[in-house]
Amino acid sequence: MGVEPHHYRFHSRWRLDCEPRLAYDMLADVGSYPSWWPQMRAVRQLDDLSGELRCRSLLPYDLTFVIRRDVEDPVEMVLRAR
């Protein structure tokens, strides 16, 4: 019997005390995350659409994610990565 891969979906909603354009611009600039997001330890760009994020966690190790930009719409201010 084979082992099924695990799939996780993380969803969060943030309320920010700033103009929507500033929030969009900061979130679109993934490389700057470690400068303002305390749990983000490192960001490494893999290619034009993908990057690796290393986050600290409550667990005794860091979590590393590879994300790929799916939607980046500055007019509607929508960002999505998978």
Coordinates of N, CA, C and O in Angstrom, one line a residue:
M1 N 0.8 -1.2 0.0 CA 0.0 0.0 0.0 C 0.9 1.2 0.0 O 1.8 1.4 0.8
G2 N 0.7 2.2 -0.9 CA 1.4 3.4 -1.0 C 1.1 4.4 0.0 O 0.0 4.4 0.6
V3 N 1.9 5.4 0.3 CA 1.7 6.4 1.2 C 1.1 7.6 0.5 O 1.7 8.1 -0.5
E4 N 0.0 8.1 1.0 CA -0.6 9.3 0.3 C 0.1 10.6 0.8 O 0.4 10.7 2.0
P5 N 0.4 11.5 -0.1 CA 1.0 12.8 0.3 C 0.0 13.6 1.1 O -1.2 13.5 1.0
H6 N 0.5 14.4 2.0 CA -0.3 15.2 2.9 C -0.5 16.6 2.2 O 0.5 17.1 1.6
H7 N -1.6 17.1 2.2 CA -1.9 18.4 1.6 C -2.4 19.3 2.7 O -3.2 19.0 3.5
Y8 N -1.8 20.5 2.8 CA -2.2 21.5 3.8 C -2.6 22.8 3.1 O -2.1 23.2 2.1
R9 N -3.6 23.4 3.6 CA -4.0 24.7 3.1 C -4.0 25.7 4.3 O -4.7 25.5 5.3
F10 N -3.3 26.8 4.1 CA -3.2 27.8 5.1 C -3.9 29.1 4.6 O -3.7 29.5 3.5
H11 N -4.8 29.6 5.4 CA -5.5 30.8 5.0 C -5.5 31.7 6.2 O -5.8 31.3 7.3
S12 N -5.2 33.0 5.9 CA -5.3 33.9 7.0 C -5.8 35.3 6.5 O -5.7 35.5 5.3
R13 N -6.4 36.0 7.3 CA -6.9 37.3 7.0 C -6.3 38.3 8.0 O -6.4 38.1 9.2
W14 N -5.7 39.4 7.4 CA -5.0 40.4 8.3 C -5.8 41.7 8.2 O -6.2 42.1 7.1
R15 N -5.9 42.4 9.2 CA -6.4 43.8 9.2 C -5.2 44.7 9.5 O -4.5 44.6 10.5
L16 N -4.9 45.6 8.6 CA -3.7 46.5 8.7 C -4.2 47.9 8.8 O -5.1 48.4 8.1
D17 N -3.5 48.7 9.6 CA -3.8 50.1 9.8 C -2.9 50.9 8.8 O -2.0 51.6 9.2
C18 N -3.2 50.8 7.5 CA -2.5 51.6 6.5 C -3.4 51.6 5.2 O -4.4 50.9 5.1
E19 N -3.0 52.4 4.3 CA -3.7 52.5 3.0 C -3.6 51.2 2.2 O -2.5 50.5 2.3
P20 N -4.6 50.7 1.5 CA -4.6 49.5 0.8 C -3.4 49.4 -0.2 O -2.8 48.3 -0.3
R21 N -3.1 50.5 -0.9 CA -2.0 50.5 -1.8 C -0.6 50.1 -1.1 O 0.2 49.4 -1.7
L22 N -0.4 50.7 0.0 CA 0.8 50.4 0.8 C 0.9 48.9 1.2 O 1.9 48.3 1.0
A23 N -0.2 48.4 1.7 CA -0.3 47.0 2.0 C 0.0 46.1 0.8 O 0.8 45.1 0.9
Y24 N -0.6 46.4 -0.3 CA -0.4 45.6 -1.5 C 1.1 45.7 -1.9 O 1.6 44.6 -2.2
D25 N 1.6 46.8 -2.0 CA 3.0 47.0 -2.4 C 4.0 46.2 -1.5 O 4.9 45.6 -1.9
M26 N 3.7 46.3 -0.2 CA 4.6 45.5 0.8 C 4.4 44.0 0.6 O 5.4 43.3 0.6
L27 N 3.2 43.5 0.4 CA 3.0 42.1 0.2 C 3.5 41.6 -1.1 O 4.0 40.5 -1.2
A28 N 3.5 42.5 -2.1 CA 4.0 42.1 -3.5 C 5.5 42.0 -3.5 O 6.1 41.2 -4.2
D29 N 6.2 42.7 -2.5 CA 7.6 42.7 -2.5 C 8.1 41.6 -1.5 O 8.5 41.8 -0.4
V30 N 8.0 40.3 -1.9 CA 8.3 39.2 -1.1 C 9.7 39.2 -0.5 O 10.0 38.9 0.6
G31 N 10.7 39.8 -1.3 CA 12.1 39.8 -0.8 C 12.2 40.7 0.5 O 13.2 40.5 1.2
S32 N 11.3 41.6 0.7 CA 11.4 42.5 1.9 C 10.8 41.9 3.1 O 10.9 42.5 4.2
Y33 N 10.1 40.7 3.0 CA 9.4 40.2 4.1 C 10.2 40.1 5.4 O 9.8 40.4 6.5
P34 N 11.5 39.6 5.4 CA 12.2 39.4 6.6 C 12.5 40.8 7.3 O 12.7 40.8 8.5
S35 N 12.4 41.9 6.6 CA 12.7 43.2 7.3 C 11.5 43.7 8.1 O 11.7 44.5 9.0
W36 N 10.3 43.2 7.9 CA 9.1 43.6 8.6 C 8.3 42.5 9.2 O 7.4 42.8 10.1
W37 N 8.5 41.3 8.8 CA 7.7 40.2 9.3 C 8.6 39.3 10.2 O 9.5 38.6 9.8
P38 N 8.5 39.4 11.6 CA 9.4 38.8 12.5 C 9.6 37.3 12.3 O 10.6 36.8 12.6
Q39 N 8.5 36.6 11.9 CA 8.6 35.1 11.8 C 9.3 34.7 10.5 O 9.6 33.5 10.3
M40 N 9.5 35.6 9.6 CA 10.1 35.3 8.3 C 11.6 35.4 8.4 O 12.2 36.4 8.6
R41 N 12.3 34.2 8.4 CA 13.8 34.2 8.6 C 14.5 34.5 7.3 O 15.6 35.2 7.3
A42 N 14.1 34.0 6.2 CA 14.8 34.2 4.9 C 13.9 34.0 3.7 O 12.9 33.3 3.8
V43 N 14.2 34.7 2.6 CA 13.5 34.5 1.4 C 14.6 34.4 0.3 O 15.6 35.1 0.3
R44 N 14.4 33.4 -0.6 CA 15.3 33.2 -1.7 C 14.5 33.1 -3.0 O 13.6 32.2 -3.1
Q45 N 14.8 33.9 -4.0 CA 14.1 33.8 -5.3 C 14.7 32.6 -6.1 O 15.9 32.5 -6.2
L46 N 13.8 31.8 -6.6 CA 14.2 30.6 -7.4 C 14.2 30.9 -8.9 O 15.0 30.4 -9.6
D47 N 13.1 31.6 -9.3 CA 13.0 32.1 -10.7 C 12.1 33.2 -10.7 O 11.7 33.8 -9.7
D48 N 11.6 33.7 -11.9 CA 10.7 34.8 -12.0 C 9.4 34.7 -11.3 O 8.8 35.7 -10.9
L49 N 8.9 33.5 -11.1 CA 7.6 33.3 -10.4 C 7.7 32.6 -9.1 O 6.7 32.5 -8.4
S50 N 8.8 32.0 -8.7 CA 8.9 31.2 -7.5 C 9.9 31.6 -6.6 O 10.9 32.2 -6.9
G51 N 9.7 31.3 -5.3 CA 10.6 31.6 -4.2 C 10.5 30.6 -3.1 O 9.5 29.9 -3.0
E52 N 11.5 30.6 -2.3 CA 11.6 29.8 -1.1 C 11.5 30.7 0.1 O 12.2 31.7 0.3
L53 N 10.6 30.4 1.1 CA 10.4 31.2 2.3 C 10.7 30.3 3.5 O 10.3 29.1 3.5
R54 N 11.6 30.8 4.4 CA 11.9 30.0 5.6 C 11.3 30.8 6.8 O 11.7 32.0 7.0
C55 N 10.4 30.2 7.5 CA 9.7 30.8 8.6 C 10.1 30.1 9.9 O 10.3 28.9 10.0
R56 N 10.1 30.9 11.0 CA 10.3 30.3 12.3 C 9.0 29.9 12.8 O 7.9 30.4 12.3
S57 N 9.0 28.9 13.6 CA 7.7 28.4 14.1 C 7.8 28.1 15.6 O 8.9 28.2 16.2
L58 N 6.7 27.7 16.2 CA 6.7 27.2 17.6 C 7.4 25.9 17.8 O 7.8 25.5 18.9
L59 N 7.5 25.2 16.7 CA 8.2 23.9 16.7 C 9.7 24.1 16.8 O 10.2 25.2 16.5
P60 N 10.5 23.1 17.2 CA 11.9 23.3 17.3 C 12.7 23.3 16.0 O 13.8 22.9 16.0
Y61 N 12.0 23.7 14.9 CA 12.7 23.8 13.6 C 12.0 24.9 12.8 O 10.9 25.3 13.1
D62 N 12.7 25.3 11.7 CA 12.1 26.3 10.8 C 11.2 25.5 9.8 O 11.5 24.3 9.5
L63 N 10.2 26.2 9.2 CA 9.4 25.6 8.2 C 9.8 26.3 6.9 O 10.0 27.5 6.8
T64 N 10.1 25.5 5.8 CA 10.5 26.1 4.5 C 9.4 25.8 3.5 O 8.9 24.6 3.4
F65 N 9.0 26.8 2.8 CA 7.9 26.7 1.8 C 8.4 27.1 0.5 O 9.2 28.1 0.4
V66 N 8.0 26.5 -0.6 CA 8.3 27.0 -2.0 C 6.9 27.5 -2.5 O 5.9 26.8 -2.4
I67 N 6.9 28.7 -2.9 CA 5.7 29.3 -3.4 C 5.9 29.7 -4.8 O 7.0 30.0 -5.3
R68 N 4.8 29.8 -5.5 CA 4.8 30.2 -6.9 C 3.7 31.2 -7.1 O 2.5 31.0 -6.8
R69 N 4.0 32.4 -7.7 CA 3.0 33.5 -7.9 C 2.0 33.0 -8.9 O 2.3 32.4 -9.9
D70 N 0.7 33.1 -8.5 CA -0.4 32.7 -9.3 C -1.1 33.9 -9.8 O -1.5 33.9 -11.0
V71 N -1.4 34.9 -9.0 CA -2.1 36.1 -9.4 C -1.4 37.3 -8.8 O -1.0 37.3 -7.7
E72 N -1.1 38.3 -9.7 CA -0.5 39.6 -9.2 C -1.2 40.7 -10.1 O -0.9 40.9 -11.2
D73 N -2.3 41.3 -9.5 CA -3.1 42.2 -10.2 C -3.0 43.6 -9.4 O -3.8 43.8 -8.5
P74 N -2.1 44.5 -9.8 CA -2.0 45.8 -9.1 C -3.2 46.7 -9.2 O -3.5 47.5 -8.4
V75 N -4.0 46.5 -10.3 CA -5.2 47.3 -10.5 C -6.3 47.0 -9.4 O -6.8 47.8 -8.7
E76 N -6.6 45.7 -9.3 CA -7.5 45.2 -8.4 C -6.9 44.9 -7.0 O -7.6 44.6 -6.1
M77 N -5.6 45.0 -6.9 CA -4.8 44.8 -5.7 C -5.1 43.4 -5.1 O -5.4 43.2 -4.0
V78 N -4.9 42.4 -6.0 CA -5.1 41.0 -5.7 C -3.8 40.3 -5.8 O -3.1 40.4 -6.9
L79 N -3.3 39.6 -4.8 CA -2.1 38.7 -4.8 C -2.5 37.3 -4.4 O -3.3 37.2 -3.5
R80 N -2.0 36.4 -5.1 CA -2.2 35.0 -4.7 C -0.9 34.2 -5.1 O -0.4 34.3 -6.2
A81 N -0.5 33.3 -4.2 CA 0.6 32.4 -4.5 C 0.2 31.0 -4.0 O -0.6 30.9 -3.1
R82 N 0.7 30.0 -4.6 CA 0.4 28.6 -4.3 C 1.7 28.0 -3.9 O 2.8 28.3 -4.3

